[in-house]
Tab-separated table of C-alpha atoms in Angstrom:
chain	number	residue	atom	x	y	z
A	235	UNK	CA	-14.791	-34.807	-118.723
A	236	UNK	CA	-12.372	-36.415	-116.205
A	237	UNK	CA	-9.576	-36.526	-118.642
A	238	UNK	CA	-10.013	-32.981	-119.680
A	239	UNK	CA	-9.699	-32.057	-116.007
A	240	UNK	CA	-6.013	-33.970	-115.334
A	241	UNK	CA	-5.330	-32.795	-118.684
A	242	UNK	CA	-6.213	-28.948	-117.384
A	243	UNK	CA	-4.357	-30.183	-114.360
A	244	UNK	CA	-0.851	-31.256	-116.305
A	245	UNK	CA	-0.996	-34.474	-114.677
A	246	UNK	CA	-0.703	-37.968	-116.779
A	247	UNK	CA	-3.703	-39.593	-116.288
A	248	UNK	CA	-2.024	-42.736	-116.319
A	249	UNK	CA	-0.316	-42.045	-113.508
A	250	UNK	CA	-3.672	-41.525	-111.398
A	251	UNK	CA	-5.036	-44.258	-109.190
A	252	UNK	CA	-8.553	-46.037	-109.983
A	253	UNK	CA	-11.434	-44.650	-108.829
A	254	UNK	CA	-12.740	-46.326	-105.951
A	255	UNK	CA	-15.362	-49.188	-106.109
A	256	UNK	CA	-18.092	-50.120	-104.050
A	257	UNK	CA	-17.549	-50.215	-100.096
A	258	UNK	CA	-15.249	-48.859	-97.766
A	259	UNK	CA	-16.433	-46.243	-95.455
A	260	UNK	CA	-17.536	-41.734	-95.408
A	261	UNK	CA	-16.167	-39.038	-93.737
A	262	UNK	CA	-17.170	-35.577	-93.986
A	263	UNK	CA	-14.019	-32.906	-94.045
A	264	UNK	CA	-14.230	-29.573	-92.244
A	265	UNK	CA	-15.126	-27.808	-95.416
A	266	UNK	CA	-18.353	-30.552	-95.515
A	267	UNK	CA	-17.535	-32.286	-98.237
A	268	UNK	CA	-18.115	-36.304	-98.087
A	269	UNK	CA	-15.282	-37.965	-99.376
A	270	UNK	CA	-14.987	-42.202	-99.859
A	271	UNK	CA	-12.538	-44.036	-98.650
A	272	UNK	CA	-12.094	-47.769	-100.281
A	273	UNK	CA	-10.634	-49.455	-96.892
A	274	UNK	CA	-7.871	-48.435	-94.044
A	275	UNK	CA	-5.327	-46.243	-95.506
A	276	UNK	CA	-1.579	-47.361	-95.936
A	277	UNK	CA	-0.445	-44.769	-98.457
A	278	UNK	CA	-0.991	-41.461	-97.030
A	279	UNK	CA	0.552	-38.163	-97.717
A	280	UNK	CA	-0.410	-34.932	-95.709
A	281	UNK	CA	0.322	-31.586	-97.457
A	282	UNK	CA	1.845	-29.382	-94.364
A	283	UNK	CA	4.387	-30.307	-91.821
A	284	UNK	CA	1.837	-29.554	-88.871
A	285	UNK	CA	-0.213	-32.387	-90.192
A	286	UNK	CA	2.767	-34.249	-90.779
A	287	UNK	CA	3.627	-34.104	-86.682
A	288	UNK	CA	-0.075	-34.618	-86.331
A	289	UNK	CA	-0.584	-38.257	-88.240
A	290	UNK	CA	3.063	-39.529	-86.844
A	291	UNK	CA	1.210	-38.996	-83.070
A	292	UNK	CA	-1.675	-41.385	-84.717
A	293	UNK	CA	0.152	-44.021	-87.108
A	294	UNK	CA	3.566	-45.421	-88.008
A	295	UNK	CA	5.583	-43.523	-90.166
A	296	UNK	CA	5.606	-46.191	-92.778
A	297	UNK	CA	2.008	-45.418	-93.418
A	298	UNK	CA	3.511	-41.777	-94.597
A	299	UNK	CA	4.323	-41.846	-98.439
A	300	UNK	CA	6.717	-38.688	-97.693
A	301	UNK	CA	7.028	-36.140	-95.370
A	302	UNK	CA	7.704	-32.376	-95.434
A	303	UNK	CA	11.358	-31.318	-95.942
A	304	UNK	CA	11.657	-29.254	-92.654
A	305	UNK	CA	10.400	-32.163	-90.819
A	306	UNK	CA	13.763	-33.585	-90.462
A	307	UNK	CA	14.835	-30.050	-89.288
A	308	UNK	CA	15.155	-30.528	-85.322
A	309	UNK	CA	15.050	-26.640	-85.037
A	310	UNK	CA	11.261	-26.617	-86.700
A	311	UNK	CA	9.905	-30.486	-85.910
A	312	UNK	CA	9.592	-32.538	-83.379
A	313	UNK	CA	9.380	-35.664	-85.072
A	314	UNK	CA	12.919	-34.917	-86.744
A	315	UNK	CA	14.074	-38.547	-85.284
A	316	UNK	CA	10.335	-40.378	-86.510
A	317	UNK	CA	11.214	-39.152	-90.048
A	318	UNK	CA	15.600	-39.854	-90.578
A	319	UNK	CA	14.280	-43.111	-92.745
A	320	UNK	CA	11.607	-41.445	-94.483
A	321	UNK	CA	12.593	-41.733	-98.306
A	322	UNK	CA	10.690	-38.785	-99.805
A	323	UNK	CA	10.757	-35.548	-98.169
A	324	UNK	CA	9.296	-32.499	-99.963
A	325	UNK	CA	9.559	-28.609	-99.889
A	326	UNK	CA	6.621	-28.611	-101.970
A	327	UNK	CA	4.192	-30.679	-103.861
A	328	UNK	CA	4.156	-30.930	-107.420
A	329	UNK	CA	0.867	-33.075	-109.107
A	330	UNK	CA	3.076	-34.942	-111.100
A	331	UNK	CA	5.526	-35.873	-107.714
A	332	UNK	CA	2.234	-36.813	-105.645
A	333	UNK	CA	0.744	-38.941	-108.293
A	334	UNK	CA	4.046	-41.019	-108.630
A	335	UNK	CA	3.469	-41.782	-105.001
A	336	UNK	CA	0.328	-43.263	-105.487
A	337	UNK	CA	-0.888	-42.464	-102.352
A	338	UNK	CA	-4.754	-43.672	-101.147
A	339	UNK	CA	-5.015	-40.952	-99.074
A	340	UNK	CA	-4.038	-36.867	-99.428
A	341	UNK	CA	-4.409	-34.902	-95.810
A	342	UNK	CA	-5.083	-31.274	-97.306
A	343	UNK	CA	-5.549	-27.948	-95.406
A	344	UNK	CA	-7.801	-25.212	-95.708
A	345	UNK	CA	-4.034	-23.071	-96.641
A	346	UNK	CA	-4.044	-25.571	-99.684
A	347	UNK	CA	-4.653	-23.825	-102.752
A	348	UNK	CA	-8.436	-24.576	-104.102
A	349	UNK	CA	-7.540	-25.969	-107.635
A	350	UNK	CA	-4.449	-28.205	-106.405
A	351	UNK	CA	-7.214	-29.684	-104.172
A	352	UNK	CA	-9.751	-29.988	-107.160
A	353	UNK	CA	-7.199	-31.832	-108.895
A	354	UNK	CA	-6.385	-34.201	-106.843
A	355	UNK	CA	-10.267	-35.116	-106.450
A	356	UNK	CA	-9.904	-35.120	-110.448
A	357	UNK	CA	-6.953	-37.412	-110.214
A	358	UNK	CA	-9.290	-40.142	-108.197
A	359	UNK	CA	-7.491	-39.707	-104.694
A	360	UNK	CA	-9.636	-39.144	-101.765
A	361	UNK	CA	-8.707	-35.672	-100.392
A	362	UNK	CA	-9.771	-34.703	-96.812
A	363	UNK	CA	-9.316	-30.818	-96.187
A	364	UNK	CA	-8.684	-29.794	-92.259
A	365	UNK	CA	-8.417	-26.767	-90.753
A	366	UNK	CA	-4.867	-25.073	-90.757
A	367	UNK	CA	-5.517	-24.870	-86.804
A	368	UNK	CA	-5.750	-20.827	-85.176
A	369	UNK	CA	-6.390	-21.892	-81.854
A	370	UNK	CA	-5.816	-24.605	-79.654
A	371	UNK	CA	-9.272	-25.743	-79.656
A	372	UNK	CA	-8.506	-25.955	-83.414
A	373	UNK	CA	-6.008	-28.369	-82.902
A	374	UNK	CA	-8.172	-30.859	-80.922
A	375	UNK	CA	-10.817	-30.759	-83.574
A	376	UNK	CA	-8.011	-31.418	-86.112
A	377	UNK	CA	-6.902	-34.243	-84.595
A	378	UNK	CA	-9.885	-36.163	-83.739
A	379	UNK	CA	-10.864	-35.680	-87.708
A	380	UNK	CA	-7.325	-36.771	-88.628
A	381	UNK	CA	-7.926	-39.732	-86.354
A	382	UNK	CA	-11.303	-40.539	-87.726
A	383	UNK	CA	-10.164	-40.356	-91.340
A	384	UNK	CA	-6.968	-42.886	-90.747
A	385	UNK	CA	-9.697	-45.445	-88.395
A	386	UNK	CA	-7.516	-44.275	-85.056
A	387	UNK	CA	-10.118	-43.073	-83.312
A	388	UNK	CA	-8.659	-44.652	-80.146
A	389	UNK	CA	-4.797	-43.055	-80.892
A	390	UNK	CA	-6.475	-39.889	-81.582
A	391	UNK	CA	-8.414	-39.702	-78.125
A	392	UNK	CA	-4.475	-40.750	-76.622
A	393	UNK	CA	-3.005	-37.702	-78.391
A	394	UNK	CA	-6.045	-35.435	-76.496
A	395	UNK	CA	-5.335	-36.763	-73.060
A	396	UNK	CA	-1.294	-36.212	-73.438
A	397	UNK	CA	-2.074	-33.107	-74.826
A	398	UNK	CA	-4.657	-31.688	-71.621
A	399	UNK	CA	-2.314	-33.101	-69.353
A	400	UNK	CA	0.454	-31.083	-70.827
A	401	UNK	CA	-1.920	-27.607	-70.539
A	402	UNK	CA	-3.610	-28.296	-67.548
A	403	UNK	CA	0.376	-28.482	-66.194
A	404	UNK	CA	1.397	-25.170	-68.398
A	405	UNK	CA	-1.597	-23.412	-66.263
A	406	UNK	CA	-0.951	-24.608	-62.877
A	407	UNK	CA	2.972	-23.515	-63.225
A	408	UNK	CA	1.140	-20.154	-65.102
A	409	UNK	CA	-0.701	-19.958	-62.299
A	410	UNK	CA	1.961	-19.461	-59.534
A	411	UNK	CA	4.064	-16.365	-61.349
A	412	UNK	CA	3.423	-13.494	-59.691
A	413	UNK	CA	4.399	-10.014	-60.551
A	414	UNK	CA	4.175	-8.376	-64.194
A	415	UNK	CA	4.432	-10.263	-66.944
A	416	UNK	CA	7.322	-9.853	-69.715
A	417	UNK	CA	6.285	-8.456	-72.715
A	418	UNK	CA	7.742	-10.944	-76.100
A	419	UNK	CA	7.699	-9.814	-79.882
A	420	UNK	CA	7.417	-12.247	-82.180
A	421	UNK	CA	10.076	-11.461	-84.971
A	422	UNK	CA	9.258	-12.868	-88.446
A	423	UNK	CA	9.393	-12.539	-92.141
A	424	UNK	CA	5.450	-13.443	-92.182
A	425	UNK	CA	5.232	-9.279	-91.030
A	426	UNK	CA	1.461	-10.032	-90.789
A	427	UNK	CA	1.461	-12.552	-88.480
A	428	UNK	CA	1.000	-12.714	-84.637
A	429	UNK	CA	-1.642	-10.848	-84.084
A	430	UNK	CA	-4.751	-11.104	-82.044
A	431	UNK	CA	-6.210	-14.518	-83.500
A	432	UNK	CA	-3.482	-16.315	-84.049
A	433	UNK	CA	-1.673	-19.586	-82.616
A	434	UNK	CA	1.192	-17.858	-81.291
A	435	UNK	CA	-1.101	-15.188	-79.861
A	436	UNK	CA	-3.043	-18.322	-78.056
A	437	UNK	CA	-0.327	-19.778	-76.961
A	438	UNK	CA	1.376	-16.510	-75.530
A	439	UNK	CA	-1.348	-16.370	-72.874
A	440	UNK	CA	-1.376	-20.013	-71.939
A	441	UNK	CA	2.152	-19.260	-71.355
A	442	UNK	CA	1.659	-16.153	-69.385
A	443	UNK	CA	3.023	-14.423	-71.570
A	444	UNK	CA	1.632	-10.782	-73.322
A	445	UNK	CA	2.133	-10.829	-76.743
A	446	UNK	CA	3.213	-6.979	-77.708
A	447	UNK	CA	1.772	-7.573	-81.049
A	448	UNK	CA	-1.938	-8.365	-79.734
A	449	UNK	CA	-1.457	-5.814	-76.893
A	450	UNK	CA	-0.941	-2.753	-79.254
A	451	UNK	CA	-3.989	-3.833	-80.796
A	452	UNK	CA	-3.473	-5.271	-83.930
A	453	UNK	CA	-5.158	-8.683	-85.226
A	454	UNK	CA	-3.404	-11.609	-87.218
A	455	UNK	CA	-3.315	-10.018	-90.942
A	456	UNK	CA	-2.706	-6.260	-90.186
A	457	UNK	CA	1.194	-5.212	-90.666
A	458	UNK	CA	3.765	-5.081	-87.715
A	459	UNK	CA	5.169	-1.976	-88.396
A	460	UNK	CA	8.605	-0.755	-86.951
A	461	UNK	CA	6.464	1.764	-84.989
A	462	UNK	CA	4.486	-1.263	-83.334
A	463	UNK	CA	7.398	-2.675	-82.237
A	464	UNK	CA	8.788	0.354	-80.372
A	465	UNK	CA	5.417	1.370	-79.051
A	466	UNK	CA	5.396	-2.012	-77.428
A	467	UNK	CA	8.536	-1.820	-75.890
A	468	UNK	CA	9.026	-5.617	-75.454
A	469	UNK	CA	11.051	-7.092	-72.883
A	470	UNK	CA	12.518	-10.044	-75.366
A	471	UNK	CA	12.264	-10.716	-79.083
A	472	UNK	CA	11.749	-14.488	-79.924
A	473	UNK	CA	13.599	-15.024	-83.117
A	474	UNK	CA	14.626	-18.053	-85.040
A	475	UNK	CA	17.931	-19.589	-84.734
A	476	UNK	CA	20.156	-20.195	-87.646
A	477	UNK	CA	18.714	-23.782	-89.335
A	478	UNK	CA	19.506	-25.892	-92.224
A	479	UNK	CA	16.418	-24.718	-94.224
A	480	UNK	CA	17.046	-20.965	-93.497
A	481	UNK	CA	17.246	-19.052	-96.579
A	482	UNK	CA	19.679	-16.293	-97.615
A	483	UNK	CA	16.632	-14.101	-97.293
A	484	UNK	CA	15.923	-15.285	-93.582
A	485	UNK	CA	19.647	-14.618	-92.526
A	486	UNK	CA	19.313	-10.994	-94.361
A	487	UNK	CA	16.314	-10.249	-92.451
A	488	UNK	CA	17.433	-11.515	-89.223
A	489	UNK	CA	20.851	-9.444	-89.625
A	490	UNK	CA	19.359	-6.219	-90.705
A	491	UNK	CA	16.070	-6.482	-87.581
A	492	UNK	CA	18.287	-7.204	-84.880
A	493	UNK	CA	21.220	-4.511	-85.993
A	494	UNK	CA	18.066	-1.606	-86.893
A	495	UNK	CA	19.181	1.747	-84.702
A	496	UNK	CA	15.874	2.203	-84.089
A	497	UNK	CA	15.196	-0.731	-81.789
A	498	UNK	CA	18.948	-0.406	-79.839
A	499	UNK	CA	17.255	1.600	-76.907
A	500	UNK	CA	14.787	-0.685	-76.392
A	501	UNK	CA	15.401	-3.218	-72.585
C-alpha cells in the first residue's frame, strides 16, 4: 500500500527515509494530528519563508536542510545575513528535491497543499502542519508549537518575551499620536488581500494606522477594486520596492498602478 502511495506520489521510494522505530517523543499539529518524532531533530526543512524566519529565532541555521529562496532577499527577510551560507535555497518544493535532503523533520502550513502533505507522511517523514498565522495571536501560538516540535521550548518562550516587549513599545509610542490618523493602501498583486482579517490589517492598527482596505468594508478574500481605492482616498500607498526576486509581472503591475489616471488626483 505504501509503495503504491510514493509511487502515486512520483517519488523513488528509495529515496525515502525509514520509518521510525520505537521511542522518541508526540506532538499534536494544529490540524490535530499526532505525529512521532524518533529523537531531537537535526535535519529540518520548513515549507514557507515565515516559518523559515520563525525556526532561525529558535535553532541554528545548520539545523535547516534549506531555506526559501527569498530568504536571502534583504527587501522580504530578515534573516537575509542568518541564511548567505545556507547551501540549498528553494522557490519551491519539488518531492523528489525534499526527499534528496533527507530531512527528519518537514515544518508544513495549513497554505500547503493537502496531497503534497499526504505524501510526505507516505514518504515516512514526520510532517507537522501550523497555522499560516492571520493574526498576531496566531503568531505566538505558532511559535510556541514550532518550539515544542524542535524540543526549544525555552528559545521559544525567549522569542515571546522579545516579541511583547517590541508591541507593548509599538503601543505606548501609538499611544502618544494625536490628531487623525493617515489613511495607507496596501498595493499588491494578491488583489484579494488586506482586508479585514488579515495580518497586514492587524498590524495596521497596532501601528495606528487605518487600513483603507478594511475601512471601506471589505474582508481578506473579497476584490480591491479600482473603485475601493478611490473611495478610500488614502493618504499613502505602501508598495514594494524593486527586489532581486521581482518578476517581470511585478514591475508591469507596479508601472501600470502607480501611472493609472484614475488615481493621479488622489493626496
Amino acid at each position: 500500500m505504501v509503495g503504491a502511495l510514493l509511487s502515486g506520489c512520483g517519488v523513488n521510494q528509495a529515496a525515502a527515509p525509514e520509518r521510525f522505530s520505537s521511542g522518541g517523543y508526540e506532538v499534536v499539529d494544529y490540524e490535530g494530528t499526532v505525529v512521532k518524532i524518533q529523537s531531537k531533530p537535526k535535519r529540518v526543512l520548513t515549507l514557507s519563508l515565515t516559518f523559515d524566519v520563525i525556526a532561525l529565532g529558535l535553532t541554528p541555521p545548520e539545523t535547516l536542510v534549506a531555506v526559501n529562496l527569498m530568504a536571502a532577499d534583504p527587501g522580504l527577510s530578515c534573516i537575509a545575513d542568518e541564511v548567505k551560507e545556507s547551501k540549498t535555497k528553494l522557490l519551491s518544493y519539488p518531492l523528489e528535491t525534499v526527499a534528496a535532503l533527507k530531512p527528519d523533520l518537514i515544518i508544513a502550513s495549513t497554505w500547503t497543499d493537502r496531497v503534497t502533505v499526504q505524501c510526505l507522511r507516505d514518504m515516512g517523514i514526520p510532517v507537522v502542519v501550523c497555522k499560516g498565522p492571520e493574526t498576531v495571536e496566531q503568531v505566538r501560538e505558532t511559535i510556541l508549537l514550532m518550539a515544542k516540535v524542535l524540543r526549544e521550548e525555552q528559545a521559544g518562550r525567549n522569542v515571546l518575551a522579545i516579541m511583547d516587549a517590541k508591541l507593548a513599545e509599538i503601543e505606548q509610542v501609538v499611544s502618544r499620536q494625536t490628531g487623525r490618523k493617515p489613511v495607507g493602501m496596501l498595493v499588491s498583486q494578491m488583489t484579494s488581500y488586506g482586508g479585514k482579517g488579515s495580518m497586514f490589517d492587524e498590524l495596521c492598527t497596532k501601528a495606528g494606522i487605518v487600513n483603507g482596505i478594511a475601512a471601506m468594508g471589505l474582508k481578506n478574500g473579497e476584490l480591491v477594486t479600482k473603485e475601493v481605492v478611490i473611495a478610500s482616498n488614502p493618504d499613502f500607498f505602501l508598495i514594494s520596492a524593486d527586489r532581486k526576486f521581482t518578476t517581470i509581472q511585478g514591475k508591469k503591475m507596479q508601472r501600470e498602478y502607480l501611472g493609472d489616471p484614475a488615481l493621479q488626483h488622489l493626496p
